[in-house]
Structure formats: C-alpha cells, structure tokens
Amino acid sequence: MIHQYQNNGYNIVLDVNSGSVHVVDELVYDVIALLDEGKTEEEVCLLLRERYPKEELTEALAECRELKEAGVLFTEDIYENAIIDYKARKTVVKALCLHIAHDCNLACRYCFAEEGEYHGRRALMSFEVGKKALDFLIANSGERRNLEVDFFGGEPLMNWQVVKDLVKYGREQEKLHNKNFRFTLTTNGVLLNDEVMEFCNKEMANVVLSIDGRKEVHDFMRPFRRGDGSYDMILPKFKQFAKSRNQEKYYVRGTFTHHNLDFSKDVLHLADEGFEQISVEPVVAPEGEEYALKEADLPQILAEYDKLAAEMVKREKEGKGFTFFHYMIDLTGGPCVYKRLSGCGSGTEYLAVTPWGDLYPCHQFVGIEKYLMGNVDQGITKPEIVDEFKCCNVYTKEKCRNCFAKFYCSGGCAANSYNFHGTIQDAYDIGCELQRKRVECAIMIKAALADNADKE
Amino acid sequence: MKHIKTLNTLQCQTSVGQTCENNK
C-alpha cells in the first residue's frame, strides 16, 4: 500500500507496510501514482512521455524497481497472522491511572469527567485504596520491572498528601520487589506551589500542565465554578514549573474546540510564552455540544495543522524550535510492528482505578458500569473485558485495514469509538481524519529538516 | 539516487508513532 501526498512543497511517498518514507521529485511522484494504479512500466512511459524526457523516465523507473527489490516500496501486508498470535499471549499490567480525586476546583466546559466527578459522586482516594492499587500493580506485572503510575483526576492536588504518601510507599515497595516506578501527575495548576513543584521535580518523571493557549480561549473553557477564568493564576506558575524542570519532562496540554479552530495561534502563543513541550489536542464531544468539532470544521482544522507544521519548520531552522506532541514521530527507531498494530494497552496493560478502588479499562471508561472489570481487593473479576480489549486491533476494524495511518495510530482510541458507535471495534471518524493529517504533517517536518541538514 | 531520497532504512510502555529500546 502506498500513500502519497504533497505538503509544504515536498512530494512524499509513504510505503505503508514497510514504514519507509521517500521524498521524491515530480517525475517519480507521477510514476509511482501510475504504478500504484497497476500500470506496467511500458504504460507509464507512454502516459508520461509528453511530460518528461524518456531517459529520465527510464532512470525513475529503475530507481523505483531498486526500492521495490529492497523491500521499501510496494511492500505487501504480511502482519495479520502474526498479530493474531501476538494478541493471544498472556499480558501483564504495566501501568495504572489512579483517580486520586474525583473532585475539581475548576468547571471546564468540555470536561469528560464532569467537574471531576465522572458521572458519579465526589470522592478522594484514601491512602489505603491507593496502597492496594500499587500492590495490585506489583502483583500483576509479572517479570516487568518498569511500572507507571499516573496521578489523575479530577484535580490530583486536591488530595496532595495522599499523592505524596503513595509515592513514598511506592519507593519502599520497589526496593522489595525489584521494580521501578515512574510516577506522573496531571494538574490544572490552581493549587500548584513551590512545595508541590519541588516534590514533583524530585519524584515525577513527567507532569502535565493544563492550559489551552491564549487567555481568552483558556478562560472561556476553563473557568472557576464561580465563573471567572483561571489563566492569570496558573500561567506564571506553569512558566516557573517548566523552567525548574529545565524545559523537559513536562507538557503544557490544551484542548481546542469549535470556538478556537484557529488553534495554531494557541500553540504558538504557548511557544512564545517560553514553553518547549506543547500539546494542544482536539476536543472529543457529542455533536450536540456547542463546542464540539463538526464535520464542517474539518477543512479549517486540517489547514490549521498544515500552517502549524510549516511554522514549526521555520522556527526550527531559526533555532527556536519546540516539541508538539502530535507531530512527534520516530521513523528510524520506532516500535515493532506488534506494538504498532495492537494498540495503546487499555484494558490489558493499562487500567484506571477509581477513588474507591474499582478497575476500568482506562480513565475515559470510568463510570461506564458495563466496563467495570474488578477492584483492587479482588483483582480482575471480569476477564472477558480483558479479552474484548485484547482482541481489538487494526485487523478487526474495517475502517483501519486500508488506512495509511494504521501503523502510527494503532486503531485509535477505544473510548472514542465506544462513545460514538457503542462498540470499541469501530473508530471515531473525525478523530481519524485529524490523525491522518497529523501523520502527514509529522512526516513532512522530518523531510524538511532532513532537507535543511543536507543544505548545511 | 537522483530522484528519490529515503528518510529511513517494519517487516514497551503503554501509549504509538514511541521509541523502542530494542529497535534502535
């Protein structure tokens, strides 16, 4: 399978099944399009003879032939049987998302957790429940040494003492069981202070700082319950926090909605404020919500991604580059094909724990009773849910089979699929469109920077 | 090659498009 596209002046050919990326001239771009339609070399020469000299056509065809023989062009999909065997293996739990607080001091309009309460009641996780969760993770992680624990909410800083106590407990246990905990924290910044920053800089492998971008955008979507915005309170603290972490091992993370389809301005605003690790992501919401992204918004959003990618190339060349989460792509040392096709790990390797100790496939499923799969006292009581998630991959989803981005997105988000189609075996269509564009942009950035390196 | 430049030369943590320690 071939995917070819033009972006920011580059002709790019992605050989989907090998993951090979070729930057080509106009001639080869046209040649590959015809070969992909099934035309023979003779037919290609006939069809293009008025546009290109015969000698060049012969050269281009020879180069394509060479790449095909090397297994990096027009490669076949040989992975389906392998992935079926791989999914049948016994999995271990690698990561937990601890819902340390089902409560929040903001009232963000788009929050899937509904002011942190997850369609349920306000609650804080006790140290006892958290301890059992860490014990469950250790006991169900097999031989694996590196374990991840995300402190999530709601707003985790509303239960800060328990966070600190659990980190301390984890550090004690990791020595006893030959494990290594990687802790992370997501916060809206309202309760952030010097003590929290100091602790996080010592113990948290990553922190996620929620901010949407420009002040008017942020304050409209992320107000306090009394209605006023939170931007002025959190921005200086986030800047201090990012600086104290040497501009690494953090993300400022925002959400864009129907109200800021010009979201590249929000990304660049965050970059101009000095942040170097940035993620601004599309809201996922039912179409009836006024802030939801609609099909009609797609052309503007796609153009915005292109605009952002071109600006990032420009800034990188000027020595003012920054990281945009959705444009990170590893073309040379990325994961194996098994990982790429089997997905994020939700429901099998990654579970969410509620404040009272219930287990769900991931933080987005919390509160959906159908997906309650056990608790920290009894462990997994519904192994059939694990099996359902285990058997979910790009070959079981019709929409994914012929999608060029399948090796980069792994079939998309199970929760989004469930929320839009009532099953985890489908895909959220707007999300797919955006993912495809982001993959195209990410590859273009790689091409542009490689081009720049050649010229220097 | 005159007409083609290839950027890379397919046939872990929970998350994909992630660096593998064993595939460096």
GROMACS .gro file of N, CA and C in nm, chain A residues 178-300:
model
  369
  178ASN      N    1   1.203  -0.544   4.338
  178ASN     CA    2   1.284  -0.520   4.218
  178ASN      C    3   1.202  -0.455   4.106
  179LYS      N    4   1.130  -0.350   4.142
  179LYS     CA    5   1.051  -0.274   4.045
  179LYS      C    6   1.103  -0.131   4.039
  180ASN      N    7   1.063  -0.060   3.935
  180ASN     CA    8   1.099   0.081   3.923
  180ASN      C    9   0.974   0.159   3.884
  181PHE      N   10   0.925   0.242   3.976
  181PHE     CA   11   0.804   0.319   3.949
  181PHE      C   12   0.836   0.448   3.876
  182ARG      N   13   0.757   0.474   3.772
  182ARG     CA   14   0.765   0.602   3.701
  182ARG      C   15   0.634   0.674   3.731
  183PHE      N   16   0.641   0.777   3.815
  183PHE     CA   17   0.520   0.850   3.854
  183PHE      C   18   0.501   0.972   3.766
  184THR      N   19   0.374   1.001   3.737
  184THR     CA   20   0.343   1.123   3.662
  184THR      C   21   0.222   1.191   3.726
  185LEU      N   22   0.207   1.319   3.698
  185LEU     CA   23   0.098   1.397   3.759
  185LEU      C   24   0.038   1.492   3.655
  186THR      N   25  -0.094   1.501   3.654
  186THR     CA   26  -0.163   1.599   3.569
  186THR      C   27  -0.232   1.700   3.660
  187THR      N   28  -0.214   1.829   3.632
  187THR     CA   29  -0.275   1.930   3.720
  187THR      C   30  -0.325   2.051   3.642
  188ASN      N   31  -0.430   2.114   3.698
  188ASN     CA   32  -0.480   2.238   3.638
  188ASN      C   33  -0.406   2.360   3.692
  189GLY      N   34  -0.318   2.339   3.789
  189GLY     CA   35  -0.230   2.447   3.835
  189GLY      C   36  -0.285   2.535   3.946
  190VAL      N   37  -0.412   2.522   3.978
  190VAL     CA   38  -0.472   2.614   4.076
  190VAL      C   39  -0.402   2.603   4.211
  191LEU      N   40  -0.373   2.482   4.256
  191LEU     CA   41  -0.312   2.462   4.388
  191LEU      C   42  -0.160   2.444   4.380
  192LEU      N   43  -0.105   2.466   4.262
  192LEU     CA   44   0.040   2.448   4.244
  192LEU      C   45   0.115   2.552   4.328
  193ASN      N   46   0.217   2.506   4.400
  193ASN     CA   47   0.301   2.599   4.476
  193ASN      C   48   0.445   2.546   4.479
  194ASP      N   49   0.532   2.618   4.545
  194ASP     CA   50   0.675   2.581   4.545
  194ASP      C   51   0.697   2.441   4.602
  195GLU      N   52   0.622   2.408   4.706
  195GLU     CA   53   0.640   2.277   4.769
  195GLU      C   54   0.602   2.164   4.672
  196VAL      N   55   0.491   2.183   4.601
  196VAL     CA   56   0.446   2.082   4.504
  196VAL      C   57   0.551   2.068   4.393
  197MET      N   58   0.598   2.182   4.343
  197MET     CA   59   0.698   2.178   4.234
  197MET      C   60   0.824   2.105   4.279
  198GLU      N   61   0.869   2.137   4.398
  198GLU     CA   62   0.993   2.075   4.447
  198GLU      C   63   0.977   1.923   4.459
  199PHE      N   64   0.862   1.881   4.512
  199PHE     CA   65   0.837   1.737   4.526
  199PHE      C   66   0.830   1.671   4.387
  200CYS      N   67   0.757   1.735   4.297
  200CYS     CA   68   0.742   1.677   4.161
  200CYS      C   69   0.876   1.670   4.089
  201ASN      N   70   0.958   1.771   4.106
  201ASN     CA   71   1.087   1.770   4.037
  201ASN      C   72   1.177   1.658   4.088
  202LYS      N   73   1.149   1.614   4.209
  202LYS     CA   74   1.227   1.504   4.266
  202LYS      C   75   1.167   1.368   4.227
  203GLU      N   76   1.033   1.361   4.223
  203GLU     CA   77   0.969   1.229   4.213
  203GLU      C   78   0.891   1.201   4.084
  204MET      N   79   0.848   1.304   4.013
  204MET     CA   80   0.760   1.281   3.897
  204MET      C   81   0.840   1.279   3.767
  205ALA      N   82   0.831   1.168   3.695
  205ALA     CA   83   0.903   1.155   3.569
  205ALA      C   84   0.845   1.248   3.463
  206ASN      N   85   0.719   1.285   3.481
  206ASN     CA   86   0.656   1.377   3.387
  206ASN      C   87   0.542   1.448   3.457
  207VAL      N   88   0.517   1.572   3.419
  207VAL     CA   89   0.399   1.642   3.469
  207VAL      C   90   0.326   1.703   3.349
  208VAL      N   91   0.194   1.702   3.358
  208VAL     CA   92   0.112   1.758   3.251
  208VAL      C   93   0.036   1.877   3.309
  209LEU      N   94   0.054   1.992   3.245
  209LEU     CA   95   0.002   2.118   3.297
  209LEU      C   96  -0.107   2.166   3.202
  210SER      N   97  -0.229   2.173   3.252
  210SER     CA   98  -0.343   2.201   3.163
  210SER      C   99  -0.361   2.350   3.139
  211ILE      N  100  -0.342   2.390   3.013
  211ILE     CA  101  -0.363   2.530   2.973
  211ILE      C  102  -0.397   2.527   2.824
  212ASP      N  103  -0.498   2.604   2.784
  212ASP     CA  104  -0.549   2.590   2.648
  212ASP      C  105  -0.484   2.680   2.545
  213GLY      N  106  -0.407   2.781   2.590
  213GLY     CA  107  -0.346   2.871   2.493
  213GLY      C  108  -0.372   3.015   2.530
  214ARG      N  109  -0.424   3.092   2.434
  214ARG     CA  110  -0.449   3.234   2.459
  214ARG      C  111  -0.545   3.254   2.577
  215LYS      N  112  -0.526   3.366   2.646
  215LYS     CA  113  -0.605   3.392   2.768
  215LYS      C  114  -0.756   3.382   2.743
  216GLU      N  115  -0.804   3.445   2.636
  216GLU     CA  116  -0.949   3.447   2.615
  216GLU      C  117  -1.002   3.306   2.583
  217VAL      N  118  -0.920   3.227   2.514
  217VAL     CA  119  -0.960   3.089   2.482
  217VAL      C  120  -0.963   3.006   2.610
  218HIS      N  121  -0.855   3.016   2.687
  218HIS     CA  122  -0.844   2.938   2.810
  218HIS      C  123  -0.956   2.975   2.909
  219ASP      N  124  -0.974   3.104   2.931
  219ASP     CA  125  -1.070   3.146   3.033
  219ASP      C  126  -1.215   3.114   2.995
  220PHE      N  127  -1.243   3.110   2.865
  220PHE     CA  128  -1.379   3.076   2.823
  220PHE      C  129  -1.411   2.930   2.854
  221MET      N  130  -1.313   2.842   2.833
  221MET     CA  131  -1.340   2.699   2.852
  221MET      C  132  -1.304   2.648   2.991
  222ARG      N  133  -1.215   2.719   3.062
  222ARG     CA  134  -1.165   2.667   3.189
  222ARG      C  135  -1.189   2.767   3.303
  223PRO      N  136  -1.315   2.796   3.334
  223PRO     CA  137  -1.343   2.890   3.442
  223PRO      C  138  -1.348   2.820   3.579
  224PHE      N  139  -1.337   2.901   3.683
  224PHE     CA  140  -1.370   2.851   3.817
  224PHE      C  141  -1.521   2.830   3.823
  225ARG      N  142  -1.567   2.762   3.927
  225ARG     CA  143  -1.711   2.737   3.938
  225ARG      C  144  -1.789   2.868   3.951
  226ARG      N  145  -1.721   2.970   4.005
  226ARG     CA  146  -1.792   3.099   4.021
  226ARG      C  147  -1.792   3.177   3.890
  227GLY      N  148  -1.723   3.126   3.787
  227GLY     CA  149  -1.734   3.186   3.654
  227GLY      C  150  -1.612   3.258   3.601
  228ASP      N  151  -1.521   3.304   3.690
  228ASP     CA  152  -1.406   3.378   3.639
  228ASP      C  153  -1.298   3.282   3.588
  229GLY      N  154  -1.211   3.333   3.501
  229GLY     CA  155  -1.111   3.249   3.435
  229GLY      C  156  -0.993   3.216   3.525
  230SER      N  157  -0.916   3.116   3.484
  230SER     CA  158  -0.804   3.069   3.567
  230SER      C  159  -0.667   3.101   3.507
  231TYR      N  160  -0.665   3.163   3.387
  231TYR     CA  161  -0.540   3.182   3.314
  231TYR      C  162  -0.437   3.263   3.393
  232ASP      N  163  -0.479   3.378   3.445
  232ASP     CA  164  -0.383   3.467   3.512
  232ASP      C  165  -0.322   3.402   3.636
  233MET      N  166  -0.399   3.314   3.699
  233MET     CA  167  -0.348   3.248   3.819
  233MET      C  168  -0.244   3.140   3.784
  234ILE      N  169  -0.268   3.067   3.676
  234ILE     CA  170  -0.182   2.950   3.651
  234ILE      C  171  -0.061   2.978   3.563
  235LEU      N  172  -0.072   3.074   3.470
  235LEU     CA  173   0.037   3.092   3.373
  235LEU      C  174   0.173   3.116   3.439
  236PRO      N  175   0.185   3.211   3.533
  236PRO     CA  176   0.318   3.233   3.592
  236PRO      C  177   0.371   3.109   3.664
  237LYS      N  178   0.280   3.034   3.726
  237LYS     CA  179   0.324   2.913   3.798
  237LYS      C  180   0.373   2.807   3.700
  238PHE      N  181   0.302   2.792   3.589
  238PHE     CA  182   0.344   2.693   3.489
  238PHE      C  183   0.479   2.731   3.428
  239LYS      N  184   0.499   2.861   3.406
  239LYS     CA  185   0.628   2.905   3.349
  239LYS      C  186   0.742   2.874   3.447
  240GLN      N  187   0.717   2.900   3.573
  240GLN     CA  188   0.817   2.871   3.677
  240GLN      C  189   0.845   2.720   3.683
  241PHE      N  190   0.737   2.641   3.675
  241PHE     CA  191   0.749   2.495   3.684
  241PHE      C  192   0.831   2.440   3.567
  242ALA      N  193   0.797   2.487   3.446
  242ALA     CA  194   0.867   2.438   3.326
  242ALA      C  195   1.016   2.474   3.333
  243LYS      N  196   1.042   2.595   3.379
  243LYS     CA  197   1.182   2.640   3.390
  243LYS      C  198   1.256   2.555   3.494
  244SER      N  199   1.188   2.526   3.605
  244SER     CA  200   1.253   2.449   3.712
  244SER      C  201   1.281   2.305   3.669
  245ARG      N  202   1.214   2.259   3.563
  245ARG     CA  203   1.239   2.124   3.510
  245ARG      C  204   1.329   2.130   3.387
  246ASN      N  205   1.397   2.242   3.370
  246ASN     CA  206   1.489   2.261   3.257
  246ASN      C  207   1.420   2.243   3.123
  247GLN      N  208   1.293   2.281   3.116
  247GLN     CA  209   1.214   2.274   2.992
  247GLN      C  210   1.205   2.133   2.935
  248GLU      N  211   1.207   2.034   3.024
  248GLU     CA  212   1.188   1.897   2.976
  248GLU      C  213   1.107   1.817   3.079
  249LYS      N  214   1.062   1.701   3.036
  249LYS     CA  215   0.984   1.612   3.122
  249LYS      C  216   0.857   1.679   3.175
  250TYR      N  217   0.791   1.752   3.085
  250TYR     CA  218   0.660   1.809   3.115
  250TYR      C  219   0.589   1.832   2.983
  251TYR      N  220   0.458   1.852   2.988
  251TYR     CA  221   0.384   1.905   2.874
  251TYR      C  222   0.289   2.011   2.923
  252VAL      N  223   0.282   2.124   2.853
  252VAL     CA  224   0.163   2.206   2.870
  252VAL      C  225   0.063   2.149   2.771
  253ARG      N  226  -0.056   2.120   2.822
  253ARG     CA  227  -0.153   2.049   2.739
  253ARG      C  228  -0.283   2.127   2.732
  254GLY      N  229  -0.326   2.156   2.610
  254GLY     CA  230  -0.452   2.226   2.591
  254GLY      C  231  -0.548   2.146   2.506
  255THR      N  232  -0.671   2.195   2.503
  255THR     CA  233  -0.775   2.133   2.420
  255THR      C  234  -0.830   2.241   2.329
  256PHE      N  235  -0.841   2.212   2.199
  256PHE     CA  236  -0.908   2.310   2.114
  256PHE      C  237  -1.048   2.262   2.079
  257THR      N  238  -1.137   2.356   2.057
  257THR     CA  239  -1.278   2.326   2.036
  257THR      C  240  -1.328   2.402   1.912
  258HIS      N  241  -1.457   2.392   1.889
  258HIS     CA  242  -1.521   2.465   1.780
  258HIS      C  243  -1.499   2.616   1.795
  259HIS      N  244  -1.473   2.660   1.918
  259HIS     CA  245  -1.457   2.804   1.942
  259HIS      C  246  -1.318   2.857   1.908
  260ASN      N  247  -1.219   2.769   1.894
  260ASN     CA  248  -1.087   2.818   1.851
  260ASN      C  249  -1.030   2.726   1.744
  261LEU      N  250  -1.097   2.727   1.630
  261LEU     CA  251  -1.050   2.646   1.517
  261LEU      C  252  -0.917   2.701   1.464
  262ASP      N  253  -0.882   2.823   1.504
  262ASP     CA  254  -0.751   2.879   1.468
  262ASP      C  255  -0.648   2.842   1.575
  263PHE      N  256  -0.651   2.715   1.616
  263PHE     CA  257  -0.574   2.671   1.734
  263PHE      C  258  -0.423   2.680   1.715
  264SER      N  259  -0.375   2.693   1.591
  264SER     CA  260  -0.229   2.706   1.576
  264SER      C  261  -0.182   2.831   1.650
  265LYS      N  262  -0.270   2.931   1.660
  265LYS     CA  263  -0.234   3.053   1.734
  265LYS      C  264  -0.217   3.022   1.882
  266ASP      N  265  -0.293   2.926   1.932
  266ASP     CA  266  -0.278   2.889   2.074
  266ASP      C  267  -0.148   2.813   2.098
  267VAL      N  268  -0.115   2.726   2.003
  267VAL     CA  269   0.013   2.653   2.014
  267VAL      C  270   0.128   2.754   2.013
  268LEU      N  271   0.123   2.846   1.918
  268LEU     CA  272   0.234   2.942   1.905
  268LEU      C  273   0.236   3.040   2.022
  269HIS      N  274   0.119   3.070   2.076
  269HIS     CA  275   0.114   3.154   2.196
  269HIS      C  276   0.189   3.086   2.311
  270LEU      N  277   0.165   2.957   2.328
  270LEU     CA  278   0.234   2.884   2.436
  270LEU      C  279   0.385   2.880   2.409
  271ALA      N  280   0.422   2.863   2.283
  271ALA     CA  281   0.565   2.864   2.248
  271ALA      C  282   0.625   3.002   2.275
  272ASP      N  283   0.550   3.107   2.240
  272ASP     CA  284   0.600   3.243   2.262
  272ASP      C  285   0.610   3.278   2.411
  273GLU      N  286   0.532   3.208   2.492
  273GLU     CA  287   0.542   3.228   2.638
  273GLU      C  288   0.660   3.151   2.697
  274GLY      N  289   0.731   3.077   2.610
  274GLY     CA  290   0.854   3.011   2.656
  274GLY      C  291   0.843   2.861   2.679
  275PHE      N  292   0.725   2.804   2.656
  275PHE     CA  293   0.711   2.659   2.676
  275PHE      C  294   0.770   2.585   2.556
  276GLU      N  295   0.838   2.475   2.584
  276GLU     CA  296   0.904   2.400   2.475
  276GLU      C  297   0.843   2.262   2.453
  277GLN      N  298   0.757   2.217   2.544
  277GLN     CA  299   0.691   2.086   2.529
  277GLN      C  300   0.541   2.112   2.530
  278ILE      N  301   0.480   2.102   2.412
  278ILE     CA  302   0.342   2.150   2.398
  278ILE      C  303   0.253   2.044   2.334
  279SER      N  304   0.132   2.032   2.388
  279SER     CA  305   0.031   1.951   2.322
  279SER      C  306  -0.101   2.027   2.325
  280VAL      N  307  -0.159   2.051   2.209
  280VAL     CA  308  -0.293   2.109   2.201
  280VAL      C  309  -0.374   2.012   2.116
  281GLU      N  310  -0.481   1.959   2.176
  281GLU     CA  311  -0.548   1.843   2.117
  281GLU      C  312  -0.695   1.872   2.090
  282PRO      N  313  -0.753   1.805   1.991
  282PRO     CA  314  -0.894   1.830   1.959
  282PRO      C  315  -0.988   1.778   2.067
  283VAL      N  316  -1.090   1.857   2.098
  283VAL     CA  317  -1.190   1.811   2.193
  283VAL      C  318  -1.265   1.693   2.131
  284VAL      N  319  -1.304   1.599   2.214
  284VAL     CA  320  -1.390   1.489   2.168
  284VAL      C  321  -1.519   1.502   2.246
  285ALA      N  322  -1.627   1.534   2.176
  285ALA     CA  323  -1.753   1.561   2.245
  285ALA      C  324  -1.869   1.524   2.154
  286PRO      N  325  -1.984   1.492   2.213
  286PRO     CA  326  -2.103   1.461   2.132
  286PRO      C  327  -2.136   1.580   2.042
  287GLU      N  328  -2.184   1.550   1.922
  287GLU     CA  329  -2.204   1.655   1.822
  287GLU      C  330  -2.301   1.763   1.870
  288GLY      N  331  -2.388   1.730   1.964
  288GLY     CA  332  -2.485   1.827   2.012
  288GLY      C  333  -2.426   1.939   2.096
  289GLU      N  334  -2.306   1.918   2.149
  289GLU     CA  335  -2.244   2.021   2.233
  289GLU      C  336  -2.202   2.139   2.145
  290GLU      N  337  -2.225   2.262   2.194
  290GLU     CA  338  -2.194   2.377   2.110
  290GLU      C  339  -2.044   2.390   2.082
  291TYR      N  340  -1.960   2.336   2.169
  291TYR     CA  341  -1.815   2.349   2.149
  291TYR      C  342  -1.757   2.231   2.070
  292ALA      N  343  -1.841   2.132   2.036
  292ALA     CA  344  -1.791   2.011   1.968
  292ALA      C  345  -1.740   2.043   1.828
  293LEU      N  346  -1.645   1.962   1.783
  293LEU     CA  347  -1.596   1.975   1.645
  293LEU      C  348  -1.696   1.908   1.552
  294LYS      N  349  -1.726   1.975   1.441
  294LYS     CA  350  -1.822   1.922   1.345
  294LYS      C  351  -1.751   1.885   1.215
  295GLU      N  352  -1.819   1.801   1.136
  295GLU     CA  353  -1.764   1.765   1.004
  295GLU      C  354  -1.729   1.891   0.926
  296ALA      N  355  -1.815   1.992   0.935
  296ALA     CA  356  -1.794   2.115   0.858
  296ALA      C  357  -1.668   2.191   0.902
  297ASP      N  358  -1.619   2.161   1.022
  297ASP     CA  359  -1.498   2.229   1.072
  297ASP      C  360  -1.370   2.169   1.013
  298LEU      N  361  -1.382   2.050   0.955
  298LEU     CA  362  -1.261   1.976   0.916
  298LEU      C  363  -1.168   2.053   0.822
  299PRO      N  364  -1.219   2.115   0.714
  299PRO     CA  365  -1.125   2.184   0.624
  299PRO      C  366  -1.040   2.288   0.697
  300GLN      N  367  -1.102   2.364   0.787
  300GLN     CA  368  -1.025   2.466   0.859
  300GLN      C  369  -0.923   2.403   0.955
   0.00000   0.00000   0.00000
